[in-house]
């Protein structure tokens, strides 16, 4: 199907860019430090944290969980995360069909929503990994930034990125 082909293409692109991911994060460290700071202000260290779309594991490690599981659909990103942070758990999984079990006190989806084809499937599957007191932390930039981000990508200042599924804040909150 077209969606399966698009997902396979995205996984291939993520795998191909995985070895450069941390370089791009360093180039844009202000943004990534702000995300880490925001998440750390909402998630106490020593928590049980699931990060969906963990890439190479940097955010999860920065949050200093007692129990941390990072999942990503890029096998290469997960391999890098396992190598860099052997004290944490990482697994190759698709956010739209979670296989892991919880419960986790916190679930982080940082800059992930734009890559999802079926956002509703992800939110439905969160029931398997949360409990009534769990907190969901979502970071996602506004669609108004898209022209600037595309310009940054064209100038080589931003990580190359495929199409995004832009959602309004109201849609995300709903």
C-alpha positions as a Python dict, from the first residue, in 0.01 Angstrom:
ca = {
    (1, 'X'): (0, 0, 0),
    (2, 'X'): (112, 361, -41),
    (3, 'X'): (126, 415, 337),
    (4, 'X'): (343, 105, 389),
    (5, 'X'): (573, 217, 108),
    (6, 'X'): (600, 567, 255),
    (7, 'X'): (681, 421, 598),
    (8, 'X'): (947, 191, 450),
    (9, 'X'): (1099, 491, 271),
    (10, 'X'): (1097, 691, 595),
    (11, 'X'): (1266, 409, 788),
    (12, 'X'): (1530, 383, 516),
    (13, 'X'): (1589, 760, 529),
    (14, 'X'): (1613, 756, 910),
    (15, 'X'): (1857, 463, 900),
    (16, 'X'): (2072, 639, 640),
    (17, 'X'): (2083, 958, 846),
    (18, 'X'): (2129, 791, 1186),
    (19, 'X'): (2507, 819, 1197),
    (20, 'X'): (2481, 1196, 1138),
    (21, 'X'): (2190, 1252, 1379),
    (22, 'X'): (2401, 1359, 1676),
    (23, 'X'): (2604, 1594, 1455),
    (24, 'X'): (2280, 1768, 1352),
    (25, 'X'): (2174, 1783, 1718),
    (26, 'X'): (2501, 1955, 1806),
    (27, 'X'): (2453, 2203, 1520),
    (28, 'X'): (2111, 2285, 1663),
    (29, 'X'): (2198, 2237, 2028),
    (30, 'X'): (1999, 2537, 2152),
    (31, 'X'): (1674, 2383, 2030),
    (32, 'X'): (1758, 2038, 2168),
    (33, 'X'): (1874, 2182, 2501),
    (34, 'X'): (1542, 2366, 2528),
    (35, 'X'): (1354, 2041, 2468),
    (36, 'X'): (1567, 1863, 2731),
    (37, 'X'): (1513, 2147, 2978),
    (38, 'X'): (1137, 2150, 2920),
    (39, 'X'): (1107, 1773, 2959),
    (40, 'X'): (1331, 1772, 3268),
    (41, 'X'): (1109, 2038, 3426),
    (42, 'X'): (806, 1811, 3375),
    (43, 'X'): (962, 1470, 3443),
    (44, 'X'): (1148, 1413, 3770),
    (45, 'X'): (1474, 1219, 3741),
    (46, 'X'): (1438, 863, 3866),
    (47, 'X'): (1102, 817, 3693),
    (48, 'X'): (980, 533, 3476),
    (49, 'X'): (992, 682, 3125),
    (50, 'X'): (898, 555, 2781),
    (51, 'X'): (1024, 766, 2494),
    (52, 'X'): (848, 694, 2166),
    (53, 'X'): (1058, 805, 1870),
    (54, 'X'): (1381, 808, 2073),
    (55, 'X'): (1621, 840, 1777),
    (56, 'X'): (1972, 790, 1919),
    (57, 'X'): (1861, 808, 2283),
    (58, 'X'): (1996, 1144, 2395),
    (59, 'X'): (1675, 1288, 2538),
    (60, 'X'): (1589, 973, 2733),
    (61, 'X'): (1940, 960, 2882),
    (62, 'X'): (1926, 1331, 2974),
    (63, 'X'): (1608, 1267, 3176),
    (64, 'X'): (1795, 1020, 3403),
    (65, 'X'): (1518, 762, 3442),
    (66, 'X'): (1519, 482, 3698),
    (67, 'X'): (1364, 273, 3423),
    (68, 'X'): (1392, 402, 3070),
    (69, 'X'): (1275, 246, 2747),
    (70, 'X'): (1327, 418, 2415),
    (71, 'X'): (1160, 291, 2102),
    (72, 'X'): (1213, 395, 1744),
    (73, 'X'): (1134, 234, 1410),
    (74, 'X'): (1487, 295, 1280),
    (75, 'X'): (1705, -9, 1355),
    (76, 'X'): (2020, 198, 1303),
    (77, 'X'): (1909, 470, 1549),
    (78, 'X'): (1826, 204, 1808),
    (79, 'X'): (2166, 37, 1759),
    (80, 'X'): (2341, 372, 1818),
    (81, 'X'): (2128, 439, 2127),
    (82, 'X'): (2210, 96, 2273),
    (83, 'X'): (2580, 157, 2216),
    (84, 'X'): (2578, 508, 2366),
    (85, 'X'): (2354, 435, 2663),
    (86, 'X'): (2390, 68, 2765),
    (87, 'X'): (2222, 135, 3102),
    (88, 'X'): (1891, 207, 2926),
    (89, 'X'): (1668, -19, 2719),
    (90, 'X'): (1598, 47, 2352),
    (91, 'X'): (1390, -147, 2103),
    (92, 'X'): (1289, -127, 1739),
    (93, 'X'): (913, -75, 1734),
    (94, 'X'): (660, 119, 1534),
    (95, 'X'): (478, 381, 1741),
    (96, 'X'): (157, 304, 1552),
    (97, 'X'): (157, -57, 1677),
    (98, 'X'): (328, -58, 2018),
    (99, 'X'): (436, -398, 2143),
    (100, 'X'): (596, -294, 2472),
    (101, 'X'): (413, -307, 2803),
    (102, 'X'): (409, -63, 3089),
    (103, 'X'): (311, 92, 3296),
    (104, 'X'): (529, 399, 3269),
    (105, 'X'): (478, 712, 3474),
    (106, 'X'): (579, 932, 3181),
    (107, 'X'): (560, 885, 2806),
    (108, 'X'): (749, 1129, 2585),
    (109, 'X'): (679, 1193, 2218),
    (110, 'X'): (932, 1455, 2117),
    (111, 'X'): (902, 1589, 1762),
    (112, 'X'): (735, 1266, 1658),
    (113, 'X'): (377, 1354, 1567),
    (114, 'X'): (466, 1500, 1228),
    (115, 'X'): (608, 1167, 1113),
    (116, 'X'): (300, 962, 1201),
    (117, 'X'): (44, 851, 947),
    (118, 'X'): (-208, 738, 1210),
    (119, 'X'): (-179, 959, 1517),
    (120, 'X'): (-501, 819, 1660),
    (121, 'X'): (-356, 464, 1653),
    (122, 'X'): (-58, 582, 1858),
    (123, 'X'): (-280, 745, 2120),
    (124, 'X'): (-503, 437, 2140),
    (125, 'X'): (-200, 212, 2193),
    (126, 'X'): (-78, 426, 2483),
    (127, 'X'): (-334, 251, 2704),
    (128, 'X'): (-100, -50, 2708),
    (129, 'X'): (190, 150, 2853),
    (130, 'X'): (19, 392, 3093),
    (131, 'X'): (-190, 399, 3409),
    (132, 'X'): (-441, 664, 3522),
    (133, 'X'): (-165, 875, 3681),
    (134, 'X'): (70, 861, 3381),
    (135, 'X'): (164, 1184, 3209),
    (136, 'X'): (211, 1226, 2836),
    (137, 'X'): (471, 1484, 2727),
    (138, 'X'): (445, 1599, 2365),
    (139, 'X'): (683, 1842, 2199),
    (140, 'X'): (600, 1953, 1850),
    (141, 'X'): (665, 2273, 1659),
    (142, 'X'): (401, 2490, 1502),
    (143, 'X'): (331, 2465, 1128),
    (144, 'X'): (407, 2837, 1101),
    (145, 'X'): (775, 2739, 1136),
    (146, 'X'): (767, 2520, 825),
    (147, 'X'): (898, 2783, 576),
    (148, 'X'): (1186, 2875, 807),
    (149, 'X'): (1267, 2510, 873),
    (150, 'X'): (1267, 2433, 500),
    (151, 'X'): (1502, 2728, 441),
    (152, 'X'): (1731, 2599, 718),
    (153, 'X'): (1728, 2257, 559),
    (154, 'X'): (1808, 2404, 215),
    (155, 'X'): (2099, 2601, 366),
    (156, 'X'): (2235, 2289, 539),
    (157, 'X'): (2158, 2424, 888),
    (158, 'X'): (1887, 2173, 975),
    (159, 'X'): (1847, 1799, 963),
    (160, 'X'): (1706, 1688, 627),
    (161, 'X'): (1348, 1586, 681),
    (162, 'X'): (1069, 1425, 486),
    (163, 'X'): (713, 1547, 467),
    (164, 'X'): (540, 1631, 794),
    (165, 'X'): (186, 1564, 908),
    (166, 'X'): (99, 1906, 1052),
    (167, 'X'): (-151, 1904, 1336),
    (168, 'X'): (-303, 2202, 1511),
    (169, 'X'): (-265, 2245, 1886),
    (170, 'X'): (-639, 2184, 1920),
    (171, 'X'): (-605, 1852, 1736),
    (172, 'X'): (-315, 1745, 1959),
    (173, 'X'): (-497, 1845, 2278),
    (174, 'X'): (-811, 1667, 2163),
}
